[in-house]
Coordinates of C-alpha atoms in Angstrom, one line a residue:
M1 CA 7.5 -15.5 -11.8
D2 CA 6.9 -12.1 -11.4
I3 CA 11.0 -10.9 -10.6
I4 CA 10.2 -8.3 -8.3
T5 CA 8.6 -10.4 -5.6
N6 CA 9.7 -13.5 -6.8
R7 CA 6.1 -14.7 -6.6
P8 CA 4.1 -16.0 -9.3
R9 CA 2.3 -13.4 -11.2
R10 CA -0.9 -12.5 -10.6
Q11 CA -2.8 -13.6 -13.3
D12 CA -1.2 -17.3 -12.2
R13 CA -1.9 -16.5 -8.7
I14 CA -5.9 -15.3 -9.4
R15 CA -7.4 -18.4 -8.7
G16 CA -10.6 -19.6 -10.6
A17 CA -9.7 -17.1 -12.9
D18 CA -9.2 -17.1 -16.5
L19 CA -6.7 -15.2 -18.5
D20 CA -8.5 -13.1 -19.1
G21 CA -9.4 -12.4 -15.7
I22 CA -13.4 -13.3 -15.7
H23 CA -14.0 -15.0 -12.3
D24 CA -15.2 -18.5 -12.5
T25 CA -18.8 -19.1 -11.2
R26 CA -19.5 -22.1 -10.9
N27 CA -19.5 -21.7 -6.6
R28 CA -22.8 -19.8 -7.7
Y29 CA -24.3 -23.1 -8.5
T30 CA -22.7 -25.2 -5.9
K31 CA -22.1 -25.1 -2.1
E32 CA -17.9 -24.7 -3.0
E33 CA -16.3 -22.2 -1.1
P34 CA -16.0 -18.5 -2.3
L35 CA -12.7 -18.3 -4.6
A36 CA -10.4 -16.4 -2.9
M37 CA -7.5 -13.9 -4.2
S38 CA -3.9 -13.1 -3.5
F39 CA -3.2 -9.6 -3.2
I40 CA 0.4 -7.4 -2.9
V41 CA -1.0 -4.6 -1.5
Y42 CA 1.7 -1.8 -0.6
L43 CA 1.5 -0.1 2.7
S44 CA 2.2 3.8 2.6
G45 CA 2.4 6.4 4.8
E46 CA 3.3 7.4 8.6
I47 CA 6.6 5.5 10.5
H48 CA 6.4 6.6 13.9
T49 CA 3.7 3.9 14.9
E50 CA 3.3 -0.4 14.9
W51 CA 0.3 -0.1 12.3
R52 CA 1.9 -2.4 9.3
A53 CA 2.7 -4.5 12.0
E54 CA -1.2 -4.5 13.1
V55 CA -2.3 -5.4 9.3
Q56 CA 0.3 -7.7 9.0
R57 CA -0.5 -9.7 12.2
G58 CA -4.4 -9.1 10.9
A59 CA -3.7 -10.6 7.6
E60 CA -1.5 -13.6 9.3
A61 CA -4.6 -14.3 11.5
A62 CA -7.3 -14.4 8.7
G63 CA -5.4 -16.5 6.9
L64 CA -5.3 -14.1 4.0
D65 CA -2.8 -14.1 1.1
V66 CA -1.1 -10.8 0.7
T67 CA 2.4 -9.6 0.4
F68 CA 2.9 -6.1 2.1
T69 CA 5.4 -4.4 0.8
A70 CA 6.5 -0.6 1.9
P71 CA 8.9 1.9 1.8
V72 CA 12.1 1.8 4.2
T73 CA 10.6 3.4 7.5
D74 CA 14.0 3.8 9.5
H75 CA 14.0 7.5 9.3
P76 CA 17.8 8.2 8.9
A77 CA 18.2 5.4 6.4
S78 CA 15.6 7.1 4.2
D79 CA 17.2 10.5 4.5
A80 CA 20.3 9.0 3.6
A81 CA 19.4 7.4 0.7
G82 CA 21.3 10.0 -1.5
D83 CA 24.1 10.7 0.3
H84 CA 26.4 8.0 -2.0
L85 CA 25.3 10.4 -5.1
V86 CA 27.4 13.3 -4.7
K87 CA 28.2 15.2 -0.9
T88 CA 26.2 18.9 -0.6
E89 CA 26.3 21.1 2.4
S90 CA 22.5 22.1 1.2
Q91 CA 20.0 20.3 2.8
F92 CA 17.7 21.2 0.6
W93 CA 19.8 18.8 -2.1
R94 CA 20.6 16.1 0.1
D95 CA 17.1 16.0 0.8
H96 CA 16.7 16.4 -3.3
Q97 CA 18.9 13.0 -4.5
S98 CA 17.6 11.1 -1.1
A99 CA 13.7 11.7 -2.4
K100 CA 15.1 10.8 -5.8
V101 CA 16.5 7.8 -4.8
N102 CA 13.3 6.5 -2.3
A103 CA 11.3 7.6 -5.5
I104 CA 12.9 4.0 -7.7
R105 CA 11.5 1.6 -4.5
T106 CA 8.2 3.9 -3.4
R107 CA 7.4 4.0 -7.0
T108 CA 7.8 0.3 -7.9
L109 CA 6.1 -0.8 -5.3
I110 CA 3.0 0.9 -5.7
E111 CA 3.2 0.2 -9.8
K112 CA 2.8 -3.6 -8.6
S113 CA 1.1 -3.1 -6.4
D114 CA -3.2 -4.7 -6.2
L115 CA -3.9 -2.1 -3.7
V116 CA -2.3 0.9 -1.7
V117 CA -2.9 1.2 2.1
V118 CA -2.5 5.0 2.9
R119 CA -1.5 5.6 7.1
F120 CA -1.5 9.6 8.3
G121 CA -0.8 10.1 11.6
D122 CA -1.8 12.8 14.0
K123 CA 1.7 13.6 14.9
Y124 CA 3.4 14.6 12.0
K125 CA 2.3 16.2 8.4
Q126 CA 2.9 12.6 5.8
W127 CA 3.6 15.0 2.9
N128 CA 4.8 12.0 1.1
A129 CA 1.9 9.7 1.5
A130 CA -0.6 12.2 0.3
F131 CA 2.1 12.0 -2.4
D132 CA 1.6 8.4 -3.2
A133 CA -2.1 8.9 -2.4
G134 CA -2.1 11.0 -5.3
Y135 CA 0.3 9.1 -7.8
C136 CA -2.5 6.3 -6.9
A137 CA -5.2 7.9 -8.1
A138 CA -3.7 9.3 -11.2
L139 CA -2.1 5.5 -12.2
G140 CA -6.0 4.4 -11.3
K141 CA -4.1 2.1 -8.3
P142 CA -7.0 1.0 -6.3
Y143 CA -6.1 2.9 -2.5
V144 CA -7.4 2.9 0.9
T145 CA -7.2 5.3 3.7
L146 CA -6.3 5.0 7.0
H147 CA -6.5 8.2 9.9
D148 CA -8.3 9.2 12.9
T149 CA -11.6 11.5 12.0
D150 CA -9.7 14.7 13.6
I151 CA -8.0 15.1 9.9
V152 CA -11.2 14.3 7.9
H153 CA -11.2 18.0 6.3
P154 CA -7.3 18.7 5.5
L155 CA -7.7 15.2 3.9
K156 CA -10.9 15.7 2.2
E157 CA -9.8 15.4 -1.5
V158 CA -7.5 12.5 -0.5
D159 CA -10.6 10.4 1.0
A160 CA -12.5 11.1 -2.0
A161 CA -10.4 9.6 -4.2
A162 CA -10.1 6.6 -2.0
Q163 CA -11.5 3.3 -2.5
A164 CA -12.0 3.8 1.3
W165 CA -11.6 5.4 4.6
C166 CA -10.7 3.6 7.5
T167 CA -9.9 4.4 10.9
T168 CA -8.3 1.2 12.2
T169 CA -6.1 -1.0 11.4
D170 CA -8.8 -4.1 12.4
Q171 CA -11.5 -2.0 9.8
V172 CA -8.5 -2.0 7.0
V173 CA -7.6 -6.1 7.4
E174 CA -12.1 -6.4 7.0
T175 CA -11.5 -4.8 3.6
L176 CA -9.0 -7.0 2.9
K177 CA -10.5 -10.0 4.0
Y178 CA -13.9 -8.8 1.9
V179 CA -11.9 -8.2 -1.0
L180 CA -10.5 -11.0 -0.7
K181 CA -12.3 -13.6 0.2
A182 CA -15.6 -12.3 -0.7

């Protein structure tokens, strides 16, 4: 069992795989259904729309075995994450200590995930999402970006390192469906 997610460890959850991660190919020679996998997916980025709920509903409707994790999406709570440490009048130091406390959750959940979906909205600049994408790239963690076509140019480097670029939550679900059930 994984102590963070309270679920069986990834190697225990992949059906049809041996302990070395070699896929069982028996279904190539029989009429068996393809072997399905289970994933932990971290949903990073924009917090002002319902995109996370859309992805979760789509994955559930598709019958995917996915555990979703996310950062704290309550903006005031996230901004106040470090307020218990040191009272400060400086907005810089308040943001600094809250960012460090938030990073404990973010880094842990990204590292424990099998895939990260990074959403960039059109209303606000999500520097934290860009940072999460860069962190994934540095770790070699697969990630998918989700954003509109009008911000392709500013995100060209982020998209270049991603395994896929989606413009809709339905495309994210279809990507998950392929990866988990192919």
